[in-house]
Coordinates of N, CA and C in Angstrom, one line a residue:
M64 N -129.9 -75.3 32.3 CA -128.9 -75.0 31.5 C -129.8 -73.3 32.0
S65 N -128.8 -72.8 32.9 CA -129.6 -71.1 32.8 C -129.4 -69.9 32.1
R66 N -129.9 -69.1 32.0 CA -129.6 -68.0 31.4 C -128.6 -66.5 32.0
D67 N -127.9 -65.8 30.6 CA -127.1 -64.8 31.4 C -127.4 -63.6 32.0
F68 N -129.1 -63.4 31.9 CA -129.9 -62.4 32.5 C -131.2 -63.0 32.4
A69 N -131.9 -62.1 33.1 CA -133.7 -62.8 33.0 C -134.0 -61.0 33.2
P70 N -135.1 -60.6 32.3 CA -135.5 -59.4 32.3 C -136.7 -59.6 32.5
I71 N -136.8 -58.8 33.8 CA -138.3 -58.8 34.5 C -138.5 -56.7 34.2
S72 N -140.0 -57.1 33.7 CA -140.6 -55.6 33.1 C -141.1 -54.9 34.0
P73 N -140.7 -53.6 34.4 CA -141.3 -52.6 35.2 C -142.8 -52.6 35.4
A74 N -143.6 -53.5 34.4 CA -145.0 -53.7 34.2 C -145.4 -54.5 35.4
I75 N -144.5 -55.4 35.8 CA -144.6 -56.1 36.7 C -145.8 -55.6 38.3
W76 N -144.6 -54.5 38.3 CA -145.5 -53.6 39.7 C -146.8 -53.3 39.6
T77 N -147.0 -53.1 38.2 CA -148.4 -53.1 38.3 C -149.5 -53.8 37.6
S78 N -149.1 -55.0 37.7 CA -149.7 -56.4 37.2 C -150.6 -56.8 38.6
P79 N -152.1 -56.8 38.4 CA -152.8 -57.0 39.6 C -152.6 -58.2 40.1
A80 N -152.0 -59.3 39.2 CA -151.7 -61.0 39.7 C -150.7 -60.6 41.2
F81 N -149.6 -59.8 40.1 CA -148.6 -60.1 40.8 C -148.8 -58.9 42.3
L82 N -149.5 -58.1 42.3 CA -150.1 -57.3 43.6 C -150.5 -57.8 44.6
S83 N -151.5 -59.2 44.2 CA -152.5 -59.5 44.9 C -151.6 -60.7 45.3
L84 N -150.4 -60.9 45.4 CA -149.6 -61.8 45.9 C -149.1 -61.0 47.5
N85 N -148.8 -61.9 48.6 CA -147.9 -61.4 49.8 C -146.5 -61.2 49.3
G86 N -145.6 -60.7 50.4 CA -144.1 -60.8 50.0 C -143.7 -61.9 49.9
D87 N -143.6 -62.4 50.3 CA -143.1 -64.3 49.9 C -143.5 -64.4 48.6
G88 N -144.7 -64.4 48.4 CA -144.9 -64.9 47.3 C -144.2 -63.9 45.7
R89 N -144.2 -62.5 46.1 CA -143.5 -61.5 45.2 C -142.1 -62.3 45.0
Q90 N -141.8 -62.3 46.3 CA -140.0 -63.7 46.3 C -139.9 -64.5 45.6
L91 N -140.9 -65.4 45.5 CA -140.4 -66.6 44.9 C -141.3 -66.2 43.1
H92 N -142.3 -65.7 42.7 CA -142.2 -65.2 41.6 C -141.2 -64.5 40.7
L93 N -140.4 -63.8 41.3 CA -139.4 -63.0 40.8 C -138.2 -64.2 41.0
Y94 N -138.4 -65.1 42.1 CA -137.0 -66.3 42.0 C -137.6 -67.1 41.0
F95 N -138.8 -67.2 40.4 CA -139.1 -68.4 39.1 C -138.9 -67.6 38.0
I96 N -139.0 -66.1 37.9 CA -138.1 -65.6 36.9 C -136.8 -65.3 36.5
S97 N -136.3 -65.3 37.5 CA -134.9 -64.7 37.4 C -133.4 -65.9 37.9
S98 N -134.2 -67.1 38.9 CA -133.3 -67.9 39.3 C -132.2 -68.5 38.5
P99 N -131.4 -69.1 38.9 CA -130.3 -69.4 38.0 C -130.6 -70.9 37.2
H100 N -132.0 -71.3 37.7 CA -132.5 -72.4 37.2 C -133.6 -72.2 36.0
Q101 N -133.7 -71.4 35.7 CA -134.5 -70.9 35.0 C -134.3 -71.1 33.3
T102 N -134.9 -71.5 31.8 CA -134.7 -71.6 31.1 C -134.9 -70.9 29.9
S103 N -134.8 -70.4 29.0 CA -135.5 -69.6 27.9 C -136.5 -70.1 27.7
A104 N -137.2 -71.2 27.8 CA -138.8 -71.6 27.5 C -139.3 -71.3 28.6
G105 N -138.8 -70.6 30.0 CA -139.5 -70.1 31.0 C -140.2 -71.1 31.7
C106 N -139.4 -72.7 31.7 CA -139.5 -73.6 32.6 C -138.6 -74.1 33.0
C107 N -138.7 -74.0 34.3 CA -138.0 -75.2 35.3 C -138.0 -75.6 36.1
R108 N -136.9 -76.8 36.7 CA -137.1 -77.8 38.0 C -136.5 -77.2 38.9
I109 N -137.0 -76.5 40.0 CA -136.9 -76.2 41.1 C -137.1 -77.3 42.1
R110 N -136.4 -78.0 42.8 CA -136.5 -78.8 43.8 C -136.7 -78.3 44.9
E111 N -137.6 -78.6 45.7 CA -137.9 -77.8 47.3 C -136.6 -77.2 47.5
G112 N -135.7 -78.6 47.7 CA -134.6 -77.9 48.8 C -133.6 -77.1 48.0
Y113 N -133.7 -76.9 46.5 CA -133.0 -76.0 46.0 C -133.5 -74.6 46.7
A114 N -134.9 -74.6 46.3 CA -135.2 -73.1 46.6 C -135.2 -72.6 47.9
L115 N -135.3 -73.4 48.8 CA -135.1 -73.6 50.1 C -133.8 -72.7 50.7
A116 N -132.6 -73.5 50.0 CA -131.4 -72.9 50.1 C -131.1 -71.4 49.5
D117 N -131.9 -71.7 48.4 CA -131.5 -70.3 47.6 C -132.2 -69.0 48.5
L118 N -133.1 -69.4 49.1 CA -134.1 -68.1 49.1 C -133.9 -67.9 50.8
G119 N -133.2 -69.1 51.7 CA -133.0 -69.2 53.0 C -134.3 -69.3 53.9
W120 N -135.5 -70.2 53.3 CA -136.5 -70.2 53.7 C -136.9 -71.7 54.5
I121 N -137.8 -71.8 54.8 CA -137.9 -72.9 55.6 C -139.0 -73.4 55.0
S122 N -139.4 -75.0 54.6 CA -140.5 -76.1 53.9 C -142.0 -75.1 54.0
Q123 N -142.3 -74.9 55.5 CA -143.9 -74.2 55.2 C -143.9 -72.6 54.0
Q124 N -142.8 -72.2 54.2 CA -142.8 -71.1 54.0 C -142.8 -70.9 52.2
Y125 N -142.3 -71.8 52.4 CA -141.6 -72.2 50.6 C -143.5 -72.7 49.9
R126 N -144.2 -73.5 50.8 CA -144.9 -74.1 50.3 C -146.1 -73.2 50.2
E127 N -146.5 -72.3 51.4 CA -147.4 -71.2 51.6 C -147.1 -70.1 50.2
A128 N -145.6 -70.0 49.8 CA -145.5 -68.7 48.8 C -145.6 -69.7 47.7
L129 N -145.4 -70.7 47.2 CA -146.0 -71.6 45.8 C -147.4 -71.3 45.7
A130 N -148.0 -72.0 46.9 CA -149.5 -72.0 46.8 C -150.4 -70.1 46.7
N131 N -149.6 -69.5 47.0 CA -149.8 -67.9 46.6 C -149.7 -67.7 45.2
V132 N -148.5 -67.9 44.9 CA -148.3 -67.4 43.2 C -149.0 -68.2 42.4
I133 N -149.3 -70.0 42.7 CA -150.2 -70.6 42.0 C -151.9 -70.1 41.8
G134 N -152.4 -69.8 42.9 CA -153.6 -69.0 43.0 C -153.8 -68.2 42.5
A135 N -152.4 -66.9 42.1 CA -152.5 -65.7 41.7 C -152.8 -66.6 39.8
D136 N -152.8 -67.2 39.7 CA -152.4 -68.3 38.0 C -151.4 -67.6 37.5
L137 N -150.4 -67.0 38.2 CA -149.0 -66.7 37.4 C -148.0 -68.1 37.3
V138 N -147.8 -68.9 37.5 CA -147.4 -70.1 37.3 C -148.3 -71.1 37.1
L139 N -147.6 -72.3 36.8 CA -148.4 -73.7 36.7 C -147.0 -74.5 36.6
H140 N -147.6 -75.3 37.8 CA -146.6 -75.8 38.8 C -147.0 -77.3 38.8
D141 N -146.1 -78.4 38.7 CA -146.3 -80.1 39.0 C -145.4 -80.7 39.9
P142 N -146.0 -80.8 40.8 CA -145.6 -80.9 42.1 C -144.7 -82.6 41.7
R143 N -145.5 -83.6 40.8 CA -144.6 -84.9 40.4 C -143.1 -84.7 40.0
T144 N -143.1 -83.6 38.9 CA -142.0 -83.5 38.4 C -141.3 -82.7 38.7
E145 N -141.7 -81.9 40.1 CA -141.1 -80.0 40.1 C -140.8 -79.4 39.2
E146 N -141.4 -79.0 38.0 CA -141.5 -78.3 37.1 C -142.2 -77.3 37.5
T147 N -141.9 -76.4 37.0 CA -142.7 -74.9 37.2 C -142.4 -74.3 35.9
Y148 N -143.8 -73.5 35.3 CA -143.6 -72.8 34.1 C -144.2 -71.9 34.5
V149 N -143.4 -70.4 34.2 CA -144.1 -68.9 34.1 C -145.1 -69.1 33.4
K150 N -146.1 -68.3 33.7 CA -147.7 -68.3 32.4 C -146.6 -66.8 32.0
K151 N -147.5 -67.0 30.6 CA -147.3 -65.7 29.9 C -145.8 -65.7 29.2
W152 N -144.7 -66.2 29.7 CA -143.3 -66.4 29.6 C -143.0 -65.8 28.2
F153 N -143.6 -65.9 27.5 CA -143.5 -65.7 26.2 C -144.2 -64.4 25.5
K154 N -144.7 -63.9 26.2 CA -145.6 -62.5 26.2 C -144.4 -60.9 26.3
H155 N -143.3 -61.6 27.4 CA -142.3 -60.3 28.0 C -141.3 -60.3 26.6
K156 N -141.0 -59.2 26.0 CA -140.1 -59.0 25.3 C -138.5 -59.7 25.1
G157 N -138.3 -59.3 26.6 CA -136.6 -59.9 26.6 C -137.1 -61.8 26.4
N158 N -138.0 -62.3 26.7 CA -137.7 -64.1 26.5 C -138.4 -64.4 25.2
I159 N -139.1 -63.4 24.2 CA -139.4 -64.1 23.0 C -137.9 -64.5 22.0
P160 N -137.9 -65.5 21.5 CA -136.9 -66.0 20.9 C -136.9 -65.3 19.1
T161 N -135.8 -64.9 18.9 CA -135.3 -63.8 18.1 C -134.6 -64.0 17.0
N162 N -134.7 -65.5 16.5 CA -134.1 -65.6 15.4 C -134.2 -67.2 15.4
K163 N -134.0 -68.0 14.1 CA -134.4 -69.6 13.9 C -133.9 -70.2 14.5
D164 N -132.5 -70.1 15.1 CA -131.9 -70.6 16.1 C -132.0 -71.1 17.5
H165 N -132.6 -69.5 18.0 CA -133.3 -69.3 19.4 C -134.1 -70.3 19.3
A166 N -135.3 -69.9 17.9 CA -136.5 -70.9 18.3 C -136.5 -72.3 18.4
K167 N -135.3 -72.7 17.6 CA -135.3 -74.2 17.5 C -134.4 -74.6 19.2
G168 N -133.8 -73.6 19.6 CA -133.2 -73.9 21.0 C -134.1 -74.1 22.2
T169 N -135.3 -72.9 22.3 CA -136.3 -73.4 22.7 C -137.0 -74.6 23.0
M170 N -137.4 -74.6 21.5 CA -138.5 -75.9 21.3 C -137.9 -77.2 22.1
K171 N -136.2 -77.2 21.8 CA -135.8 -78.5 22.1 C -135.6 -78.4 23.9
I172 N -135.7 -77.1 24.3 CA -135.9 -77.6 25.8 C -137.4 -77.8 26.5
I173 N -138.4 -77.3 25.7 CA -139.9 -77.4 25.9 C -140.1 -79.0 25.5
S174 N -139.3 -79.6 24.6 CA -139.6 -81.0 24.3 C -138.8 -82.1 25.6
N175 N -138.2 -81.4 26.0 CA -137.7 -82.6 27.5 C -138.4 -82.1 28.7
I176 N -139.5 -81.0 28.4 CA -140.2 -81.1 30.1 C -140.9 -82.3 30.3
D177 N -140.8 -82.8 31.3 CA -141.3 -84.0 32.0 C -143.3 -83.9 32.4
S178 N -143.3 -82.7 32.4 CA -144.6 -83.0 32.9 C -145.6 -82.4 31.3
D179 N -146.5 -83.0 31.1 CA -147.4 -83.1 30.4 C -147.9 -81.9 30.2
Q180 N -148.7 -81.5 31.2 CA -149.3 -80.4 31.2 C -148.7 -78.7 31.1
I181 N -147.3 -78.8 31.6 CA -146.6 -77.8 31.6 C -145.8 -77.9 30.4
R182 N -145.7 -79.2 29.6 CA -145.2 -78.9 28.4 C -146.0 -78.6 27.1
E183 N -147.6 -79.1 27.4 CA -148.1 -78.8 26.3 C -148.6 -77.2 26.4
L184 N -148.6 -76.7 27.9 CA -149.0 -75.3 27.6 C -148.1 -74.2 27.4
A185 N -146.7 -74.8 27.3 CA -145.2 -73.8 27.2 C -145.2 -74.3 25.7
E186 N -145.4 -74.8 24.9 CA -145.5 -75.1 23.5 C -146.5 -74.1 22.7
A187 N -147.6 -74.4 23.2 CA -148.6 -73.9 22.8 C -148.1 -71.7 22.8
D188 N -147.9 -71.9 24.0 CA -147.9 -70.2 24.3 C -146.2 -69.7 23.0
F189 N -145.4 -71.0 23.0 CA -144.3 -70.3 22.1 C -144.4 -70.4 21.1
L190 N -145.7 -71.3 20.3 CA -146.0 -71.8 19.1 C -146.4 -70.3 18.2
A191 N -147.2 -69.9 19.2 CA -147.7 -68.4 19.3 C -147.1 -67.1 19.1
T192 N -145.6 -67.3 19.4 CA -144.7 -66.1 19.4 C -144.5 -66.4 17.4
E193 N -143.6 -65.0 17.1 CA -143.5 -65.0 15.2 C -142.1 -66.2 15.2
W194 N -141.4 -66.1 16.3 CA -140.6 -67.2 15.6 C -140.8 -68.7 15.6
G195 N -141.7 -68.8 16.8 CA -142.4 -70.2 17.0 C -143.3 -70.5 15.8
R196 N -144.0 -69.2 15.0 CA -144.8 -69.7 13.8 C -143.7 -69.7 12.4
K197 N -142.7 -69.0 12.5 CA -142.0 -69.0 11.4 C -141.1 -70.2 11.4
T198 N -140.8 -70.9 12.6 CA -139.8 -72.1 12.5 C -140.7 -73.3 12.5
F199 N -141.6 -73.3 13.0 CA -142.7 -74.5 13.3 C -143.8 -74.5 13.0
P200 N -144.0 -74.1 11.7 CA -145.5 -73.7 10.7 C -146.3 -74.7 11.2
A201 N -147.8 -74.1 11.2 CA -149.2 -75.2 11.3 C -149.0 -77.0 10.4
P202 N -149.1 -77.6 10.4 CA -149.8 -78.5 9.1 C -150.4 -78.1 8.3
D203 N -150.0 -78.4 7.2 CA -150.6 -78.0 5.6 C -152.4 -78.4 5.9
P204 N -153.2 -77.9 6.3 CA -154.5 -78.2 6.4 C -155.3 -78.9 5.2
D205 N -154.5 -78.5 3.7 CA -155.3 -78.7 2.7 C -154.1 -80.6 2.6
N206 N -153.8 -81.1 3.2 CA -153.0 -82.5 3.2 C -152.5 -82.6 1.7
T207 N -152.0 -81.7 1.4 CA -151.5 -81.6 0.2 C -149.6 -82.4 0.1
G208 N -149.5 -82.7 1.4 CA -147.8 -83.6 1.4 C -147.5 -82.7 1.4
N209 N -147.1 -81.3 2.0 CA -146.1 -80.7 1.9 C -145.7 -81.1 3.8
H210 N -144.2 -81.1 4.0 CA -144.1 -81.5 4.9 C -144.1 -80.0 6.0
P211 N -144.5 -79.8 6.9 CA -144.8 -78.8 7.8 C -143.2 -77.8 8.2
F212 N -142.1 -79.0 8.3 CA -141.1 -78.3 9.2 C -140.1 -78.4 8.4
D213 N -139.3 -77.4 8.6 CA -138.1 -77.1 7.8 C -137.2 -78.4 7.7
S214 N -136.2 -78.7 6.9 CA -135.9 -80.1 7.1 C -134.5 -80.1 7.7
D215 N -134.1 -78.4 8.2 CA -133.1 -78.4 9.4 C -133.3 -78.5 10.7
S216 N -134.8 -78.8 10.8 CA -135.3 -79.1 12.4 C -134.7 -79.5 13.1
V217 N -134.6 -79.3 14.3 CA -134.1 -79.9 15.6 C -134.7 -80.9 16.2
V218 N -136.2 -80.8 16.6 CA -136.9 -80.9 16.7 C -138.4 -80.4 16.2
Q219 N -139.3 -81.4 16.8 CA -140.6 -81.3 16.2 C -141.9 -80.6 17.1
P220 N -142.4 -79.7 17.3 CA -143.1 -79.8 17.9 C -144.3 -80.9 18.6
I221 N -144.5 -81.2 19.9 CA -145.1 -82.2 20.4 C -146.4 -82.2 20.0
T222 N -147.3 -83.2 19.2 CA -148.6 -83.1 18.6 C -149.9 -83.9 19.8
S223 N -148.4 -84.8 20.7 CA -149.8 -85.4 21.4 C -148.9 -85.6 22.9
A224 N -149.5 -85.9 23.9 CA -148.7 -86.4 25.1 C -147.9 -87.4 25.1
L225 N -148.8 -88.4 24.6 CA -148.6 -90.1 24.3 C -147.4 -89.8 23.4
A226 N -147.0 -88.7 22.5 CA -145.4 -88.8 21.7 C -144.6 -88.1 22.4
N227 N -144.0 -87.6 23.4 CA -143.5 -87.4 24.0 C -143.6 -87.6 25.8
S228 N -143.6 -88.6 26.0 CA -143.7 -89.5 27.2 C -142.8 -89.9 27.5
R229 N -142.3 -90.4 28.9 CA -141.3 -91.4 29.1 C -141.3 -92.2 28.1
L230 N -142.2 -92.8 28.2 CA -142.4 -94.6 27.5 C -141.7 -94.4 25.9
M231 N -142.5 -93.3 25.2 CA -141.9 -93.0 23.9 C -140.7 -92.7 24.1
R232 N -140.4 -91.9 24.9 CA -138.5 -91.3 24.8 C -137.6 -92.4 25.6
A233 N -138.3 -93.8 25.4 CA -137.4 -94.9 25.8 C -136.6 -94.6 27.3
G234 N -137.8 -94.0 28.3 CA -137.6 -93.3 29.4 C -136.6 -92.6 30.0
R235 N -135.9 -91.8 28.7 CA -135.6 -90.5 29.1 C -136.1 -89.4 29.9

């Protein structure tokens, strides 16, 4: 599910982490932010072959650029699932959910991330947003029995890696 546009803040050009990248690293990071594979959750599955075709690169060039972007702590990448999450995705104005339906859709995408590590980070970042908190409030600490989620919620935030593992999702 790709997006219609991808906002890229001019502030990226003053970011110490971005500026620490070499040319291929910068290009790859911009690709992760704005490629047709990207979702509203800031996470996408980009198989190496897709990236090579999209960027016109060879495998070694891609792997070196990926290591450069990971080393600058700009993305979290899971080589097993080939998923990549752009860190601080929800800190950028154009990526923040703007209403309850947008928030529900974003959480649904997050719940389908296969990598436990990436899903948990994306969820935590998302729940720190205004609409993440409004749509998926934290559980009631008083244990008064109040259900923390709206009755019309599409999906609840993941509370543990096991709860959203392939085993628990019946192999999906």
